[in-house]
Amino acid sequence: MSRLTTAEMRGYQQICGNDGAMMVIACDQRGGMRTLLAKDPQEQAAISDKTLGDTKADIAQFLASKASCVLVDPICAVPALVDDRIIQRDTALLIGLDASGWDTSPEGYRLSKLVPGITARRVRELGATGGKIMVYLRSDRDEANVHNIKILRHCIEDFAREDLLLVVEFLTYKFDDEDEADYKAKTPSLIVGGSRICLDCGSKVLKIPYPGTPEACAQVTTLAGDVPWAVLSAGVDHSTFLKQVEDAMRNGASGVIAGRSLWKDCISLDRSITKERLETVAVPRLREIQAVIAAHFKAAKFEHVRQGQKAHA
């Protein structure tokens, strides 16, 4: 199992809160953010990278400042977040390497893409604490993953050479000819299997979809060993995500990397509306997630003390 180096551990500490849990606000989406800002495809296409950058800046300033870290893309958000002193000095910064969308193979497999020119060295030059790579995986079909595993290994090796923290994310997906019910039934095993692939490639911090059940969360924890993993929100509604966070934390997760479930109904092309809703809607949601994490750590600490007292009885 891959272990964090001293430099990587320092980066990991910085993306965690004072309680030691990851609490990262994700806003590295581009296409997905455009669909939230406008309904009409022509209006979406007219939204500039500068407008997206302003929206991400507001999320960083009004929401991520209440967490431990913000995850952004390298096209719209940086270097302005740093150069314009928008991101607070004690808010860590992760930069995503993956390009928006995917290519499709003749067999119907999703082929992940990287943003050109965004290497570990460039991530460091942009003032980031570390990077994040996302690939699509179907752990039940080896041939579907060849291209994406190659990308994953390349990024892990690149960041290892720079001794810079890299968070590894994967998403699973349904094949076009696959029955929806069959796919949902497979999801826990696909997420456990995708976690195994990432770990086998040398991942040291994981960002994964909710594994589907508490039992699957526990399987991921056992598989990961000392490798910390965070659950992502995948845009589900806030109440659903809260329950998923509870299940994940109770069964070994090390925190949360959440985006759309916090801010998807808060952002607007009118920045005054965005700022108001981030403060009145998104921040209270964040506080609820933080309360779940805090309750877990309190319970875990109590259990540790109880077991120690039992051992000395």
XYZ file of C-alpha atoms in Angstrom:
313
model
C 0.000 0.000 0.000
C 1.348 3.428 -0.961
C 2.088 5.770 1.934
C 2.229 9.551 1.924
C 5.699 11.085 1.927
C 6.470 13.834 4.411
C 5.709 16.531 1.828
C 2.499 14.792 0.730
C 1.431 14.374 4.351
C 1.864 18.096 4.894
C -0.351 18.740 1.882
C -2.918 16.255 3.160
C -2.982 17.960 6.559
C -3.716 21.252 4.832
C -6.768 19.925 2.941
C -8.141 18.652 6.262
C -9.737 20.648 9.046
C -8.534 20.913 12.624
C -10.330 17.634 13.346
C -8.185 15.814 10.788
C -11.041 15.183 8.340
C -11.125 16.286 4.721
C -13.717 18.992 4.117
C -13.112 20.120 0.547
C -15.461 22.285 -1.526
C -15.397 21.102 -5.139
C -16.112 23.600 -7.923
C -13.880 22.315 -10.723
C -16.862 21.664 -13.034
C -17.096 23.597 -16.286
C -19.803 22.089 -18.504
C -21.889 21.054 -15.505
C -21.676 24.548 -14.031
C -22.801 26.108 -17.313
C -25.931 23.910 -17.322
C -26.769 25.191 -13.839
C -26.266 28.834 -14.775
C -28.440 28.701 -17.909
C -31.060 26.292 -19.281
C -30.829 27.141 -22.973
C -27.867 25.476 -24.777
C -27.074 28.686 -26.671
C -27.035 30.661 -23.434
C -24.791 28.016 -21.875
C -22.342 28.250 -24.768
C -22.225 32.034 -24.344
C -21.059 31.802 -20.725
C -17.374 32.728 -20.750
C -14.547 31.167 -18.785
C -14.274 34.544 -17.018
C -17.883 34.251 -15.815
C -17.228 30.730 -14.569
C -14.092 31.995 -12.853
C -16.094 34.705 -11.074
C -18.603 32.092 -9.890
C -15.820 29.864 -8.582
C -14.233 32.865 -6.875
C -17.511 33.528 -5.054
C -17.740 29.870 -4.002
C -14.166 30.048 -2.710
C -14.747 33.316 -0.859
C -18.162 32.744 0.649
C -18.282 28.951 1.070
C -14.837 27.339 0.921
C -13.514 29.877 3.420
C -15.702 28.050 5.974
C -14.156 24.673 5.035
C -10.537 23.528 4.777
C -9.929 23.464 1.032
C -11.321 24.346 -2.382
C -10.955 22.257 -5.548
C -10.980 24.240 -8.800
C -10.119 23.787 -12.459
C -6.942 25.203 -14.085
C -8.778 27.015 -16.895
C -11.255 29.396 -15.235
C -10.184 29.753 -11.620
C -6.405 30.091 -11.380
C -4.166 31.977 -11.116
C -6.777 34.653 -10.315
C -7.832 32.991 -7.045
C -4.291 33.403 -5.768
C -3.101 36.512 -7.603
C -6.225 38.510 -6.671
C -5.974 37.294 -3.049
C -9.455 35.799 -3.128
C -8.582 32.500 -1.500
C -7.812 32.869 2.193
C -4.341 32.035 3.476
C -5.612 29.087 5.543
C -7.780 27.601 2.769
C -5.900 24.885 0.899
C -6.091 24.704 -2.901
C -6.435 21.640 -5.120
C -6.344 21.917 -8.909
C -8.081 19.405 -11.153
C -6.136 17.869 -14.043
C -9.046 16.285 -15.908
C -10.633 17.933 -18.915
C -14.387 18.449 -19.046
C -16.327 15.540 -20.581
C -14.938 12.404 -22.190
C -14.266 10.748 -25.514
C -16.033 7.493 -26.439
C -14.336 4.396 -27.832
C -15.918 2.311 -30.623
C -16.931 -0.169 -27.912
C -18.775 2.531 -25.944
C -16.176 2.980 -23.202
C -15.623 6.425 -21.675
C -12.104 7.704 -22.309
C -10.916 10.275 -19.792
C -9.009 13.374 -20.892
C -6.449 15.708 -19.323
C -6.239 19.488 -19.577
C -3.223 20.118 -21.834
C -0.146 21.475 -20.093
C -1.329 20.891 -16.532
C 1.459 18.893 -14.925
C 2.489 18.519 -11.296
C 5.081 21.241 -11.855
C 2.446 23.587 -13.265
C 0.095 22.856 -10.352
C 2.889 23.836 -7.974
C 3.577 27.012 -10.004
C -0.103 27.978 -9.657
C 0.283 28.000 -5.878
C -1.738 24.870 -5.179
C -1.487 22.489 -2.259
C -1.908 19.563 -4.658
C -3.780 18.179 -7.626
C -6.785 16.001 -8.374
C -7.222 13.559 -11.240
C -10.547 11.965 -12.196
C -10.914 8.945 -14.459
C -13.872 6.769 -15.453
C -13.654 3.108 -14.458
C -15.715 -0.043 -14.959
C -14.001 -2.560 -12.732
C -16.076 -5.434 -14.145
C -14.612 -5.047 -17.647
C -10.817 -4.816 -17.857
C -10.701 -3.671 -21.486
C -12.820 -0.619 -20.615
C -10.092 0.745 -18.347
C -6.850 0.406 -20.343
C -6.750 4.001 -21.584
C -7.830 5.513 -18.266
C -5.443 3.446 -16.159
C -2.617 4.654 -18.401
C -3.640 8.265 -17.669
C -3.953 7.511 -13.955
C -0.510 5.919 -13.696
C 1.046 8.787 -15.664
C -0.392 11.396 -13.274
C 0.556 9.450 -10.144
C 4.135 9.093 -11.380
C 4.321 12.779 -12.371
C 3.170 13.965 -8.942
C 5.487 11.496 -7.207
C 8.456 13.020 -9.055
C 7.431 16.456 -7.763
C 6.630 15.032 -4.302
C 3.264 16.801 -4.500
C -0.070 15.598 -3.116
C -2.440 14.029 -5.655
C -6.050 13.140 -4.860
C -7.356 10.362 -7.115
C -11.029 10.322 -8.063
C -12.931 7.852 -10.174
C -16.493 7.679 -11.408
C -18.310 4.647 -12.695
C -20.895 4.769 -15.482
C -23.636 2.797 -17.223
C -23.086 1.350 -20.682
C -25.637 2.458 -23.273
C -26.987 -1.074 -23.718
C -27.048 -1.867 -19.994
C -30.252 -2.215 -18.009
C -30.621 0.575 -15.416
C -31.704 -1.783 -12.624
C -28.815 -4.157 -13.340
C -26.357 -1.271 -13.256
C -27.690 0.016 -9.921
C -27.387 -3.457 -8.439
C -23.740 -3.590 -9.534
C -22.840 -0.144 -8.217
C -21.443 -1.152 -4.785
C -19.163 -3.774 -6.335
C -18.132 -1.360 -9.106
C -17.107 1.255 -6.557
C -15.217 -1.227 -4.414
C -13.578 -2.586 -7.564
C -12.736 0.894 -8.854
C -11.140 1.717 -5.507
C -9.008 -1.401 -5.828
C -7.822 -0.342 -9.289
C -6.842 3.112 -8.007
C -5.005 1.643 -5.037
C -3.175 -0.853 -7.243
C -1.998 2.103 -9.355
C -0.469 3.732 -6.270
C -3.135 6.207 -5.169
C -2.502 7.741 -1.758
C -5.749 9.705 -1.225
C -9.078 8.693 -2.770
C -12.179 10.678 -3.720
C -14.937 8.212 -4.545
C -18.697 8.062 -5.096
C -20.820 6.883 -2.198
C -20.317 3.098 -2.340
C -24.039 2.429 -2.114
C -24.312 0.676 1.256
C -22.656 0.860 4.688
C -21.221 -2.605 4.026
C -19.587 -1.435 0.803
C -18.156 1.592 2.656
C -16.570 -0.799 5.155
C -15.186 -2.888 2.278
C -13.498 0.178 0.795
C -12.004 1.046 4.194
C -10.611 -2.465 4.631
C -9.226 -2.426 1.110
C -7.670 1.039 1.489
C -5.882 0.347 4.747
C -3.963 3.510 5.636
C -5.052 5.315 2.461
C -7.688 7.934 3.394
C -10.826 8.239 1.294
C -13.428 10.958 0.951
C -16.960 10.607 -0.333
C -18.123 12.904 -3.140
C -21.637 14.269 -3.497
C -22.320 13.567 -7.213
C -24.942 16.319 -7.166
C -27.518 14.453 -5.059
C -29.847 16.524 -2.897
C -28.499 17.699 0.434
C -30.600 15.444 2.690
C -29.562 12.374 0.703
C -25.923 13.373 0.862
C -26.074 13.916 4.612
C -27.200 10.301 5.059
C -24.437 9.126 2.744
C -21.865 11.096 4.745
C -23.127 9.501 7.954
C -22.807 6.014 6.468
C -19.376 6.742 5.011
C -17.916 8.317 8.159
C -19.323 5.583 10.372
C -17.619 3.006 8.183
C -14.169 4.445 7.831
C -14.225 7.449 5.486
C -11.799 10.276 6.239
C -13.968 13.126 5.083
C -15.945 14.758 2.311
C -15.217 16.418 -1.038
C -18.540 17.989 -1.979
C -19.665 20.342 -4.700
C -23.046 20.521 -6.370
C -25.061 19.211 -3.418
C -23.902 22.331 -1.569
C -24.099 25.040 -4.223
C -26.004 23.788 -7.303
C -29.139 25.835 -6.497
C -27.174 28.819 -5.196
C -25.205 30.018 -8.209
C -26.532 32.594 -10.646
C -25.323 34.865 -13.428
C -26.293 37.631 -11.006
C -23.366 37.550 -8.575
C -25.331 39.327 -5.847
C -27.775 36.414 -5.834
C -24.909 33.911 -5.790
C -23.274 35.558 -2.799
C -26.536 35.837 -0.868
C -27.524 32.207 -1.476
C -24.068 30.868 -0.732
C -24.232 32.555 2.666
C -27.850 31.719 3.490
C -28.253 28.279 1.849
C -24.873 26.675 1.110
C -23.084 27.597 4.336
C -25.827 26.113 6.572
C -25.635 22.917 4.501
C -21.872 22.875 5.001
C -22.337 23.305 8.746
C -24.652 20.290 8.816
C -22.036 18.164 7.053
C -19.367 19.411 9.439
C -21.617 18.491 12.380
C -21.938 14.925 11.082
C -18.154 14.683 10.740
C -17.638 16.161 14.223
C -20.132 13.735 15.764
C -18.310 10.828 14.138
C -14.939 11.950 15.489
C -16.431 12.476 18.952
C -17.949 8.980 18.904
C -14.705 7.460 17.623
C -12.707 9.204 20.348
C -15.151 7.986 23.010
C -14.900 4.420 21.702
C -11.091 4.627 21.700
C -11.100 5.764 25.343
C -13.652 3.084 26.279
C -11.576 0.349 24.698
C -8.488 1.639 26.501
C -10.293 1.578 29.848
C -11.557 -1.927 29.110
C -8.027 -3.118 28.296
C -6.728 -1.815 31.626
C -9.611 -3.219 33.680
